[in-house]
PDB file of C-alpha atoms in Angstrom:
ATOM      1  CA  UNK A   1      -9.989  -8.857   8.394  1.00 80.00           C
ATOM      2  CA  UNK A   2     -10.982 -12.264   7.063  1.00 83.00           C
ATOM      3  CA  UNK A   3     -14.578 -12.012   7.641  1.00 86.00           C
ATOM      4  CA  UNK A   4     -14.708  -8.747   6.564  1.00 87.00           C
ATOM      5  CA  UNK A   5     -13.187  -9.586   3.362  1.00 86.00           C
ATOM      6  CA  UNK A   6     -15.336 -13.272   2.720  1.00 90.00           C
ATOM      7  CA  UNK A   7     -18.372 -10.581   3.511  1.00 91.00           C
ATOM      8  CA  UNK A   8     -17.206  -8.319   0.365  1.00 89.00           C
ATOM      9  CA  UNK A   9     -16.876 -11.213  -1.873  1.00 89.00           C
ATOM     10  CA  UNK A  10     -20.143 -12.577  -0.913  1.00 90.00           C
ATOM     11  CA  UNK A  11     -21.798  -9.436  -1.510  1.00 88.00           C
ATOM     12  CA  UNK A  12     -20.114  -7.977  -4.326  1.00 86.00           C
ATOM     13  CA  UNK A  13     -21.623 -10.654  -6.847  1.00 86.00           C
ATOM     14  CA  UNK A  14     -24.980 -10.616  -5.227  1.00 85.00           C
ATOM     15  CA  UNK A  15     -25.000  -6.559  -5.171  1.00 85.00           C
ATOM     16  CA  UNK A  16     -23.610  -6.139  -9.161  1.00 84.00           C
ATOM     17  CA  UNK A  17     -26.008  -8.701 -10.350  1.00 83.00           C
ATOM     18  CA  UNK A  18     -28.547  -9.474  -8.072  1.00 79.00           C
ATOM     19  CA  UNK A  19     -30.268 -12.174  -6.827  1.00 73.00           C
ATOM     20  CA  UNK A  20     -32.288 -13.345  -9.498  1.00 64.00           C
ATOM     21  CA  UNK A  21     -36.013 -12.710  -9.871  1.00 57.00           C
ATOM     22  CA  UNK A  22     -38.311 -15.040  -7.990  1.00 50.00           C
ATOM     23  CA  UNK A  23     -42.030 -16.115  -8.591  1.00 44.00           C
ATOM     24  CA  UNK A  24     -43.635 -14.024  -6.233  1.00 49.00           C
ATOM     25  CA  UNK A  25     -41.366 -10.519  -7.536  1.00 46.00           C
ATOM     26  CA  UNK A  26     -43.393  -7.012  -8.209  1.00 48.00           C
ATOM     27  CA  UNK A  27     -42.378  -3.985  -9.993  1.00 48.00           C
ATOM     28  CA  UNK A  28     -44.043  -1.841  -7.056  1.00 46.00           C
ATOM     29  CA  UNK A  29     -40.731  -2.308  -4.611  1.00 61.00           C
ATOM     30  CA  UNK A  30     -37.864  -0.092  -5.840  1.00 57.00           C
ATOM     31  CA  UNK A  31     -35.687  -1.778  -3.179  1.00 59.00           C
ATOM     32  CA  UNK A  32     -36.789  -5.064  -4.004  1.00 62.00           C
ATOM     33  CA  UNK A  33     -35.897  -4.654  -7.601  1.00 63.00           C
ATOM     34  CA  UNK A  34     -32.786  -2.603  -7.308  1.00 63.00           C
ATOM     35  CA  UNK A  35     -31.705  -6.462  -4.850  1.00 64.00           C
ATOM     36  CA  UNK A  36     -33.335  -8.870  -7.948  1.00 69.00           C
ATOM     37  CA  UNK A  37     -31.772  -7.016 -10.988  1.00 72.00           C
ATOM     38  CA  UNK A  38     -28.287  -5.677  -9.553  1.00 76.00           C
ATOM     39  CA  UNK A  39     -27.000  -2.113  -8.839  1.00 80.00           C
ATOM     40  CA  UNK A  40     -24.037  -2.730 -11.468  1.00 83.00           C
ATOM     41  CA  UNK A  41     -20.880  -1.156 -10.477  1.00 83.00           C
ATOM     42  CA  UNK A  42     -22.615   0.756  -7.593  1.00 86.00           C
ATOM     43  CA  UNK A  43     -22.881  -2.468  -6.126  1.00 86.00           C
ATOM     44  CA  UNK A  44     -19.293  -2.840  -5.675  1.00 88.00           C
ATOM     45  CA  UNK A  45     -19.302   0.306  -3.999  1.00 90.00           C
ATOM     46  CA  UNK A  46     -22.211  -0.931  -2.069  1.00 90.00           C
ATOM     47  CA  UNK A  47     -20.186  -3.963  -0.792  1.00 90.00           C
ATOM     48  CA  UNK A  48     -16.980  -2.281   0.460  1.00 92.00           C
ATOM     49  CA  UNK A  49     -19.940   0.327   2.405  1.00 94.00           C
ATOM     50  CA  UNK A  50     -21.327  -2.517   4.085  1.00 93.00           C
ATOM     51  CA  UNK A  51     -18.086  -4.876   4.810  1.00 93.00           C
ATOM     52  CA  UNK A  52     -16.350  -1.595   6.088  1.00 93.00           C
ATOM     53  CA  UNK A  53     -19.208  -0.744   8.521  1.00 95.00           C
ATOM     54  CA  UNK A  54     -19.041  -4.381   9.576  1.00 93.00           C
ATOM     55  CA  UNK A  55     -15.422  -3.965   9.959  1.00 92.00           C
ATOM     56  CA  UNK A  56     -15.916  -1.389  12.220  1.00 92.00           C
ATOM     57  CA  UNK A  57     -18.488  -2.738  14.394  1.00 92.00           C
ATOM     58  CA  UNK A  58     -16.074  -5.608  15.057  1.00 92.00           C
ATOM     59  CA  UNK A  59     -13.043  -3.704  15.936  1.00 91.00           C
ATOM     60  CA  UNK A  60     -15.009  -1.614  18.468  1.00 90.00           C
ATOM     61  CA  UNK A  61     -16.449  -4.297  19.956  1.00 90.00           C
ATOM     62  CA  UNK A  62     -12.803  -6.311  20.227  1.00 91.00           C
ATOM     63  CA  UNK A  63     -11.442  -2.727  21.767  1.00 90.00           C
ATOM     64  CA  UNK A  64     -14.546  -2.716  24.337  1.00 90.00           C
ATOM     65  CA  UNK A  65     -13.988  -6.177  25.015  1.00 91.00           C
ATOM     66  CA  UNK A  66     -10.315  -6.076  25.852  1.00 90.00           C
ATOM     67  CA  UNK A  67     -11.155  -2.707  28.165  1.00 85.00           C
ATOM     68  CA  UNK A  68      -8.568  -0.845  25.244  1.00 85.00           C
ATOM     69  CA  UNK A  69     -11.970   1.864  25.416  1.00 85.00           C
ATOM     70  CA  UNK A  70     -14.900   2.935  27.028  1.00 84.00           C
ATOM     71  CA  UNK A  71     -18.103   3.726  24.963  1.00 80.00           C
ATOM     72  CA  UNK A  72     -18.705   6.383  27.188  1.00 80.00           C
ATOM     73  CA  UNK A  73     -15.422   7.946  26.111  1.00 81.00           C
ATOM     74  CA  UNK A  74     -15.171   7.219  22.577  1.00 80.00           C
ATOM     75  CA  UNK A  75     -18.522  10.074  22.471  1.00 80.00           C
ATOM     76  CA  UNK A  76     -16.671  12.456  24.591  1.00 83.00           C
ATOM     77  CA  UNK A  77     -14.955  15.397  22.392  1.00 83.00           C
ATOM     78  CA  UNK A  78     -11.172  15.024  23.047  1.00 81.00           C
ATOM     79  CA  UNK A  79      -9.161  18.168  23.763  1.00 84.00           C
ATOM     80  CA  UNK A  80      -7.463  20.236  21.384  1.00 83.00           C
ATOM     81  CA  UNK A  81      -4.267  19.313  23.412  1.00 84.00           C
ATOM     82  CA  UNK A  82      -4.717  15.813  22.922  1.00 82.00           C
ATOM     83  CA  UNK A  83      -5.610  16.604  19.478  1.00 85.00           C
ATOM     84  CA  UNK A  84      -2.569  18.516  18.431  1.00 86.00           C
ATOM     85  CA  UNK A  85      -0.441  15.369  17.525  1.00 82.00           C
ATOM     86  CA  UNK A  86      -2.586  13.244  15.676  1.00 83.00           C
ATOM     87  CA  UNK A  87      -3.956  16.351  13.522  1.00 86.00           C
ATOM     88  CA  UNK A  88      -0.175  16.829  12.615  1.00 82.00           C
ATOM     89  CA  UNK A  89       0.391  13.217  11.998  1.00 82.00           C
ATOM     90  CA  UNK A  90      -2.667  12.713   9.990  1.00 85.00           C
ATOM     91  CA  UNK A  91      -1.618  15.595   7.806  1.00 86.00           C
ATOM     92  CA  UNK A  92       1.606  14.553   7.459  1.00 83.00           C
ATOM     93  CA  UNK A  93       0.441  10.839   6.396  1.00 85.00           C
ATOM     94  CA  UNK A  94      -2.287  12.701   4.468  1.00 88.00           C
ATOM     95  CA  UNK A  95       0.521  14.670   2.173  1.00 85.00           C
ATOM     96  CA  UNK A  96       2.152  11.656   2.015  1.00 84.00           C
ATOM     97  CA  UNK A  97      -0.547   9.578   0.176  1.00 87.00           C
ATOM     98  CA  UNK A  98      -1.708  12.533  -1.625  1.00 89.00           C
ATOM     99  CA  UNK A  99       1.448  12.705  -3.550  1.00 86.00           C
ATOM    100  CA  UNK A 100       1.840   9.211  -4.002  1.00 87.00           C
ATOM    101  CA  UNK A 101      -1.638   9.416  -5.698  1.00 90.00           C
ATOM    102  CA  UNK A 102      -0.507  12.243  -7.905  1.00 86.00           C
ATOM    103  CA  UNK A 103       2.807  10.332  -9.244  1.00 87.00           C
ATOM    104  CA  UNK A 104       0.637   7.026  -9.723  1.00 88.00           C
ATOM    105  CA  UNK A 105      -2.040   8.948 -11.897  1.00 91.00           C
ATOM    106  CA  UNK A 106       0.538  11.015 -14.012  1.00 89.00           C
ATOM    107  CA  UNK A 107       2.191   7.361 -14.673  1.00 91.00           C
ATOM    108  CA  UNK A 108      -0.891   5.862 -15.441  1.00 90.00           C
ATOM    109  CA  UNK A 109      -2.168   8.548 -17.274  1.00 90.00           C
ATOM    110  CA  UNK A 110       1.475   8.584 -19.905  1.00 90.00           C
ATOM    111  CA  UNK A 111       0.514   5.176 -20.255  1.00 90.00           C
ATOM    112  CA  UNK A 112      -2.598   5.704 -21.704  1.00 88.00           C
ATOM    113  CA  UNK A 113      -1.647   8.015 -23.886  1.00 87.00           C
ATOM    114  CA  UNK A 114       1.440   6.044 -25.656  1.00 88.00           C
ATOM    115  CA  UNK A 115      -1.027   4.973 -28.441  1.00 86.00           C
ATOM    116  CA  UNK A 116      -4.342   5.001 -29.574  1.00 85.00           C
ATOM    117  CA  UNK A 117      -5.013   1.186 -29.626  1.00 85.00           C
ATOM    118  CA  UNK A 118      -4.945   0.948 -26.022  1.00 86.00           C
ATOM    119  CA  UNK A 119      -2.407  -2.329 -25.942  1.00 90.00           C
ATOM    120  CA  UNK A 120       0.318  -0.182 -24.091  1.00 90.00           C
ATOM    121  CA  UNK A 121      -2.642   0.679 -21.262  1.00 90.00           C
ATOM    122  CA  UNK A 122      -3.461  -2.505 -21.442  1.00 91.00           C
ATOM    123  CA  UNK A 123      -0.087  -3.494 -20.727  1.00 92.00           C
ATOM    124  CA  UNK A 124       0.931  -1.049 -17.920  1.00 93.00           C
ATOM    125  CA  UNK A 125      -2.418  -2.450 -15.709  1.00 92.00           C
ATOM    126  CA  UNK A 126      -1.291  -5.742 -16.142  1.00 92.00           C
ATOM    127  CA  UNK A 127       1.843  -4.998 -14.809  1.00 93.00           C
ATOM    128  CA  UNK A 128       0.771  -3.448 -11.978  1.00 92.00           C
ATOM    129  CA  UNK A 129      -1.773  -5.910 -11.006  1.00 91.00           C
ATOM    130  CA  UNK A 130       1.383  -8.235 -11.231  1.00 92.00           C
ATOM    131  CA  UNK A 131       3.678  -6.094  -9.556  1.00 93.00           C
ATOM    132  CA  UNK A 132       0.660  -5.510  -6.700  1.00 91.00           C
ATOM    133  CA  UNK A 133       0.747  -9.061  -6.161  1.00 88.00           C
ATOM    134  CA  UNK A 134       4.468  -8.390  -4.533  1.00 91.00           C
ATOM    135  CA  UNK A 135       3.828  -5.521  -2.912  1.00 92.00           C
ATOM    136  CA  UNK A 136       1.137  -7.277  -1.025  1.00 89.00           C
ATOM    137  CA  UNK A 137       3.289  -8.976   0.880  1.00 91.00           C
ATOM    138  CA  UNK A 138       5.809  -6.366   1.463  1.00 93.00           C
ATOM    139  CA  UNK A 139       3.047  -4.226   3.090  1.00 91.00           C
ATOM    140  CA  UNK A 140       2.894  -6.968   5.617  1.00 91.00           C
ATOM    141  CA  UNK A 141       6.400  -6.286   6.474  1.00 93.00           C
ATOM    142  CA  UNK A 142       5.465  -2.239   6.318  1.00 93.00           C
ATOM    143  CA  UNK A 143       2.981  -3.360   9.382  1.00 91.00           C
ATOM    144  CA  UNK A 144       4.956  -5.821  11.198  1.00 92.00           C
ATOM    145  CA  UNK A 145       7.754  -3.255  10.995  1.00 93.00           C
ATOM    146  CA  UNK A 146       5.070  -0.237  12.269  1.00 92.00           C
ATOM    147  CA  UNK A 147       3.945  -2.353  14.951  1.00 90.00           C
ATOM    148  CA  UNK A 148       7.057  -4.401  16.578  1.00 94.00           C
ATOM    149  CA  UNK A 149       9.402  -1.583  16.072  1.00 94.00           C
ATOM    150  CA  UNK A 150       7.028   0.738  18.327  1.00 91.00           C
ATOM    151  CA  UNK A 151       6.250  -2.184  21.057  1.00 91.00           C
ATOM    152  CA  UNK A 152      10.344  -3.074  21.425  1.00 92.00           C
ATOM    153  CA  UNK A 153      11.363   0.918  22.062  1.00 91.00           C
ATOM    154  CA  UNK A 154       8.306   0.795  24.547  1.00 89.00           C
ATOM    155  CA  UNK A 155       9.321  -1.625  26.131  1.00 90.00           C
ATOM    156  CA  UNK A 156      13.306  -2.084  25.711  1.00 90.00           C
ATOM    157  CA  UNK A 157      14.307   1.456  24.982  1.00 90.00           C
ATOM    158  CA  UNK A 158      16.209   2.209  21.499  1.00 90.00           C
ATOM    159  CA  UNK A 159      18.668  -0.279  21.861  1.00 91.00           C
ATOM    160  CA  UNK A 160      15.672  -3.015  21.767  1.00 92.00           C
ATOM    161  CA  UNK A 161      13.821  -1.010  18.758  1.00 92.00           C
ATOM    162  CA  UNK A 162      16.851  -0.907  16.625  1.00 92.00           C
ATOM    163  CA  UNK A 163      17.536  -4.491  16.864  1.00 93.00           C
ATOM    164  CA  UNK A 164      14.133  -5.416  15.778  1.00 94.00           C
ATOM    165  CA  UNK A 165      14.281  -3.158  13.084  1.00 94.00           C
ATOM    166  CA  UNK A 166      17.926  -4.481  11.593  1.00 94.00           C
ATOM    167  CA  UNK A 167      16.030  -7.724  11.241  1.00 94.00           C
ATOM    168  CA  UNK A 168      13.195  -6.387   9.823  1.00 95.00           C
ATOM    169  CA  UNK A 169      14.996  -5.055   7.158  1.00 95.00           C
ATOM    170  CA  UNK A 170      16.937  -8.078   6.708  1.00 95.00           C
ATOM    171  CA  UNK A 171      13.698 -10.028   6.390  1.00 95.00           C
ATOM    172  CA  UNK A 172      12.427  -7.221   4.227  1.00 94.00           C
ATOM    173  CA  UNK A 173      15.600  -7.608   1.606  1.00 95.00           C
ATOM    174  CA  UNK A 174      15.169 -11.099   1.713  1.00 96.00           C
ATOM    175  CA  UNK A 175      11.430 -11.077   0.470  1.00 95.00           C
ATOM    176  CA  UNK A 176      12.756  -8.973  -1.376  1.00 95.00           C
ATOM    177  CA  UNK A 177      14.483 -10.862  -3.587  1.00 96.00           C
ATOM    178  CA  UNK A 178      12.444 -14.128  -3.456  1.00 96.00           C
ATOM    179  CA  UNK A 179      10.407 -12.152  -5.253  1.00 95.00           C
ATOM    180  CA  UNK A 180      12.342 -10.488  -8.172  1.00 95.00           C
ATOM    181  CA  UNK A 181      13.536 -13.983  -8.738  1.00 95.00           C
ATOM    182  CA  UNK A 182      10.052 -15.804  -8.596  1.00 94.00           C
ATOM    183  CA  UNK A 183       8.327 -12.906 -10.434  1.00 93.00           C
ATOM    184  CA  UNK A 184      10.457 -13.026 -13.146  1.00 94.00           C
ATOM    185  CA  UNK A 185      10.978 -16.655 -13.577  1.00 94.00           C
ATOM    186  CA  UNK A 186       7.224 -16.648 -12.871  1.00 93.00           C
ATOM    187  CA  UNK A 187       6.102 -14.197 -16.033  1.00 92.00           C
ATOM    188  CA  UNK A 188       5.763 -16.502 -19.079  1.00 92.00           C
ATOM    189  CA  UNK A 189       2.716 -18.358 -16.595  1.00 91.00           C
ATOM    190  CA  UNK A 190       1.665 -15.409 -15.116  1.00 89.00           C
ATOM    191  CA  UNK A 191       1.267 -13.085 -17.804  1.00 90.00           C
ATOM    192  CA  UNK A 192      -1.749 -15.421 -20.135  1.00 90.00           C
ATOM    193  CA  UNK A 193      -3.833 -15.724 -17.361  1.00 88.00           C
ATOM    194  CA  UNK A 194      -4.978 -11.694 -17.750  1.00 87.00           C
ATOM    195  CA  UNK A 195      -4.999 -11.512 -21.479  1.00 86.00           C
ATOM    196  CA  UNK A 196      -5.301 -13.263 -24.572  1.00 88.00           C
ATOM    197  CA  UNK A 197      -4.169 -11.527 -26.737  1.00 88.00           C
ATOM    198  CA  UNK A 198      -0.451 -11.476 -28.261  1.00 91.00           C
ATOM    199  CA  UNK A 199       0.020  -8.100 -29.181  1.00 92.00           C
ATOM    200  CA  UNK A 200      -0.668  -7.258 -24.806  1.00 91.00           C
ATOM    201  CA  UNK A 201       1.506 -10.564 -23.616  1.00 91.00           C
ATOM    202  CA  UNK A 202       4.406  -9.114 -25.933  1.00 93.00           C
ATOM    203  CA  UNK A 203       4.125  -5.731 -24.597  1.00 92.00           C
ATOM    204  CA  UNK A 204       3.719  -6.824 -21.216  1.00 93.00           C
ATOM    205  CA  UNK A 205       7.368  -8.435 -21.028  1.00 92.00           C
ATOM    206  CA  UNK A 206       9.384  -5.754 -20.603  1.00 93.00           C
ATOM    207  CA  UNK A 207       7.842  -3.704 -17.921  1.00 93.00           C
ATOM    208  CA  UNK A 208       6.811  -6.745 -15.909  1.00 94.00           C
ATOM    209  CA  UNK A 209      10.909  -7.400 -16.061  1.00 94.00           C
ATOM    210  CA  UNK A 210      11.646  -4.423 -14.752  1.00 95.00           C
ATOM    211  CA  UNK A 211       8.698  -4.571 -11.870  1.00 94.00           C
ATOM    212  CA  UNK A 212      10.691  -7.933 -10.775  1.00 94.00           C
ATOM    213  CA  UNK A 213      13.630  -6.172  -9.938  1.00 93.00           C
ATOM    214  CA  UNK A 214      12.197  -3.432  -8.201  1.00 95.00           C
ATOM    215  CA  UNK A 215      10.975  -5.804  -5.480  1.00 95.00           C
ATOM    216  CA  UNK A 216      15.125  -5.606  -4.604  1.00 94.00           C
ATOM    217  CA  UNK A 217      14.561  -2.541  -3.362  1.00 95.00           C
ATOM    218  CA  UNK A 218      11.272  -2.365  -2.149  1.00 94.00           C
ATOM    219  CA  UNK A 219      12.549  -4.529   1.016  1.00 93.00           C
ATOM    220  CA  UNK A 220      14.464  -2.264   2.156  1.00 94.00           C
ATOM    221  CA  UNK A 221      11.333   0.391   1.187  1.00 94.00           C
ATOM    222  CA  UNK A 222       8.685  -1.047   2.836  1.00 94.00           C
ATOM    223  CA  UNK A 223      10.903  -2.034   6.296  1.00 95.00           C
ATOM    224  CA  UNK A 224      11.686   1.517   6.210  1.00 94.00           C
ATOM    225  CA  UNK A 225       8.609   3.283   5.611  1.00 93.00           C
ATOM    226  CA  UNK A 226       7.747   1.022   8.760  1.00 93.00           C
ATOM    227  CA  UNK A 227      10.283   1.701  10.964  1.00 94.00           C
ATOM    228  CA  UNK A 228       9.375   5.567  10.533  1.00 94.00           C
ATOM    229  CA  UNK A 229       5.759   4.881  11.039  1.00 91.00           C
ATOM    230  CA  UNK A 230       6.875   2.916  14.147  1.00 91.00           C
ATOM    231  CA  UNK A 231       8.582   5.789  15.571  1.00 91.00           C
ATOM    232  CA  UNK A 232       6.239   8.485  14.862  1.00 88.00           C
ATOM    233  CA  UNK A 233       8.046  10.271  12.271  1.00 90.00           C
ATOM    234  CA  UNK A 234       5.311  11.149   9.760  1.00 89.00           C
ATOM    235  CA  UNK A 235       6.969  14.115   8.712  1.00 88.00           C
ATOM    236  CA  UNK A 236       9.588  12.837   7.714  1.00 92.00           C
ATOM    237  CA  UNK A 237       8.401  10.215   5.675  1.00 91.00           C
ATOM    238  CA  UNK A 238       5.986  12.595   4.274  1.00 90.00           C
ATOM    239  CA  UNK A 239       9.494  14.608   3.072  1.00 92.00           C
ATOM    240  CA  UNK A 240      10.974  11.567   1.306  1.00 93.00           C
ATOM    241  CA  UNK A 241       8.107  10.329  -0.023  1.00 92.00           C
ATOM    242  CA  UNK A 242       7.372  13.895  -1.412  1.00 92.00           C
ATOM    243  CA  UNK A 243      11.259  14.180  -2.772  1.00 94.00           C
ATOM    244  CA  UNK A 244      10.720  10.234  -4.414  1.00 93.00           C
ATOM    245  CA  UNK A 245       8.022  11.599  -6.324  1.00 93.00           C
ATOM    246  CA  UNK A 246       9.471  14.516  -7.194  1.00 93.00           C
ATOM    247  CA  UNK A 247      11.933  12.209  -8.936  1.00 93.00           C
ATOM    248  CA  UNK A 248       9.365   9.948 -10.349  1.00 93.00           C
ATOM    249  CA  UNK A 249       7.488  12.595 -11.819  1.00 92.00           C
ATOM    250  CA  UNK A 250      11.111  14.167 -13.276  1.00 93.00           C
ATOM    251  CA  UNK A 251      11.281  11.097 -14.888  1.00 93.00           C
ATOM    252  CA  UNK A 252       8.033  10.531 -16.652  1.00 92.00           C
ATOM    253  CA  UNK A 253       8.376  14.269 -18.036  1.00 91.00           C
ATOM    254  CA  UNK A 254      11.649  13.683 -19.477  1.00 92.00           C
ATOM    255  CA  UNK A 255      11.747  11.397 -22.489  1.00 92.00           C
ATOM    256  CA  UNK A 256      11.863   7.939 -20.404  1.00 90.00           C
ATOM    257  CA  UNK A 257       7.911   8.878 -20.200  1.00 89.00           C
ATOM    258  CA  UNK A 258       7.915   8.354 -23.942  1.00 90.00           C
ATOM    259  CA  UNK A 259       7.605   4.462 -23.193  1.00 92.00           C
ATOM    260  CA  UNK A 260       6.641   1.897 -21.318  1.00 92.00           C
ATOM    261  CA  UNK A 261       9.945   0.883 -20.055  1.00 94.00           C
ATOM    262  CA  UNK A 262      10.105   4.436 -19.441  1.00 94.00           C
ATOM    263  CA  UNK A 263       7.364   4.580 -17.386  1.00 94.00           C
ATOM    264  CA  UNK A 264       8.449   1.659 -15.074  1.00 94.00           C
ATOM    265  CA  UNK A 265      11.930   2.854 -14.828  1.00 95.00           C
ATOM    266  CA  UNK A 266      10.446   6.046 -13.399  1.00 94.00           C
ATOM    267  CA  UNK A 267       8.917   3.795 -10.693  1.00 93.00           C
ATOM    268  CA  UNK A 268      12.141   1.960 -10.129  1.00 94.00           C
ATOM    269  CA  UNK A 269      13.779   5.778  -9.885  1.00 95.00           C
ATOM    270  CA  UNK A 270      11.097   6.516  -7.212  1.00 94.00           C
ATOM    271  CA  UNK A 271      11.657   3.448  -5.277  1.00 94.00           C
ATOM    272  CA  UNK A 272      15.490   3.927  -5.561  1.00 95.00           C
ATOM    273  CA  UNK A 273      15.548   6.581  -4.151  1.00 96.00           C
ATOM    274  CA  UNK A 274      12.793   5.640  -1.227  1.00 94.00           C
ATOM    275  CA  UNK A 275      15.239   2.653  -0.466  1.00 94.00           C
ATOM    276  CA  UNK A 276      18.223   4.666  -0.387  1.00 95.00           C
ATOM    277  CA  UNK A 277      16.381   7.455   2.066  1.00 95.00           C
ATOM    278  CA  UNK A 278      14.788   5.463   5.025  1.00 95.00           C
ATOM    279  CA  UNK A 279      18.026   3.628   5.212  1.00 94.00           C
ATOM    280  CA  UNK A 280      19.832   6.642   5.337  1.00 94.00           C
ATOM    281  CA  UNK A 281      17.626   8.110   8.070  1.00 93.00           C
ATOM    282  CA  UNK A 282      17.975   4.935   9.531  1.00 92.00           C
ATOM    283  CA  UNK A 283      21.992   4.684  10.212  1.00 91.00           C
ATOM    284  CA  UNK A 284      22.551   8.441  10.098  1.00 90.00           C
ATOM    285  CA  UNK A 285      18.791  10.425  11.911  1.00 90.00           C
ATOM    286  CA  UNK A 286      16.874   8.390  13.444  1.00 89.00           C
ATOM    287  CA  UNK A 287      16.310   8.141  17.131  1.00 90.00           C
ATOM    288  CA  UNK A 288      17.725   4.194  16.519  1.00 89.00           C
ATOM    289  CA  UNK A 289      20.696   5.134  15.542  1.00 86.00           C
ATOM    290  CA  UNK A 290      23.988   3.486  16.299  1.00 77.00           C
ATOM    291  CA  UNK A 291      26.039   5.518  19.036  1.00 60.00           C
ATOM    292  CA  UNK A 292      28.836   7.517  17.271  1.00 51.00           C
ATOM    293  CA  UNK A 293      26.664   7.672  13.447  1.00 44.00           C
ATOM    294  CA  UNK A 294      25.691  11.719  14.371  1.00 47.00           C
ATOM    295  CA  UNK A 295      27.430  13.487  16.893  1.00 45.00           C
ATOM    296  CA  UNK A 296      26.734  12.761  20.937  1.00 45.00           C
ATOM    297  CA  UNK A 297      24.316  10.578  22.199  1.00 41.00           C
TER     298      UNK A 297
END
């Protein structure tokens, strides 16, 4: 992941503006040009292509290496049997981020269109980019959650996965709340460094608030959405991520979509109510369940 990523910020500058022309350049060599003068914003798209294929070279070669796969297999067709189950969780997953793509569009897109001057657009990317900055580190947790949860059932049965899970989502509600706290404590430094102007920093204060404190409940979110993804059950995350932005979207069509506060109390709605569903799956339906939380066991 590291070289990957040092590879994409190497290239992106060289592809967007190129390398400079040299003494010895010619107008004959479309190629040659496109590398001297730049391919402009194709060139970031030009970067991910190439630190992506890299990416992928590596990881197959690390799998080959560790005898996780044979070459000779990975071109052999599987069977539809063996096919079944990850077509129905990769559809699953695949509703899943479709419809979080449609609730973050229809929130961008209110923001846009709150005025004409473009400071409340300006405003609501900020935030995000802020807010991302959080949520970076709670999709580590998402993994670590994915990955350990899976490995401890596998190897200790439920009673092992469910203990590593109750501390994941302690650990998750802690980072939780180290970062509401440092976010919001953090703003008034934060916020200059990605504008200038006033009239953006002023309008920026209120919905970058209210992203702080939505980090409260995105521990127990993310350690959630983990824990499903560690046992398998895409469809049901798939279900309450479809009924969470069901809400969200409720929210920005009522007249909280009016504003920019609005807006971002839509997203706190949606994450509310993400929180408050994988925990509930997680004491009451899932396989980790405590003995005596749902009948027989």
């Amino acid at each position: 992941t590291l070289t990957t990523n040092l590879i994409n910020m190497i290239l992106d500058p060289l592809f967007i503006f190129g390398i400079g022309r040299g003494a010895s350049a010619t107008q004959s060599s479309f190629i040659l040009s496109s590398l001297q003068n730049g391919f402009g914003a194709a060139g970031a798209a030009a970067a991910t292509s190439v630190s992506e294929i890299i990416s992928s070279c590596i990881y197959v070669k690390l799998l080959i290496r560790r005898k996780l796969v044979k070459l000779s297999r990975m071109l052999k067709p599987p069977s539809l049997k063996a096919l079944i189950p990850l077509i129905q969780g990769g559809l699953a997953i695949l509703l899943r981020q479709a419809t979080l793509n449609v609730a973050f569009v229809c929130a961008a897109r209110r923001a846009q269109s709150l005025d004409p001057s473009g400071v409340s657009a300006a405003a609501y990317g900020i935030t995000m980019q802020i807010y991302s900055l959080g949520v970076v580190a709670h999709l580590g947790i998402q993994a670590t959650a994915a990955s350990m949860v899976s490995s401890a059932r596998a190897m200790g049965g439920d009673n092992a996965g469910r203990e590593v899970a109750d501390r994941i989502f302690g650990y998750g509600c802690f980072l939780g709340l180290v970062l509401a706290v440092g976010q919001f404590f953090l703003l008034p430094t934060i916020t200059p460094l990605f504008s200038p102007l006033p009239e953006v920093i002023e309008a920026v204060k209120g919905p970058a608030a209210i992203s702080s404190f939505i980090h409260l409940v995105n521990g127990l979110v993310f350690a959630g959405e983990g824990t499903l993804l560690g046992l398998g059950a895409y469809k049901d995350l798939a279900v309450i991520t479809a009924m969470g932005v069901g809400c969200m979207v409720s929210c920005l069509l009522s007249p909280l979509g009016k504003s920019l506060n609005g807006i971002l109390l839509s997203l706190a709605a949606f994450n509310l109510f993400q929180g408050l569903a994988v925990t509930l799956h997680h004491v009451r339906f899932s396989p980790l369940r405590r003995r005596g939380f749902r009948g027989k066991s």
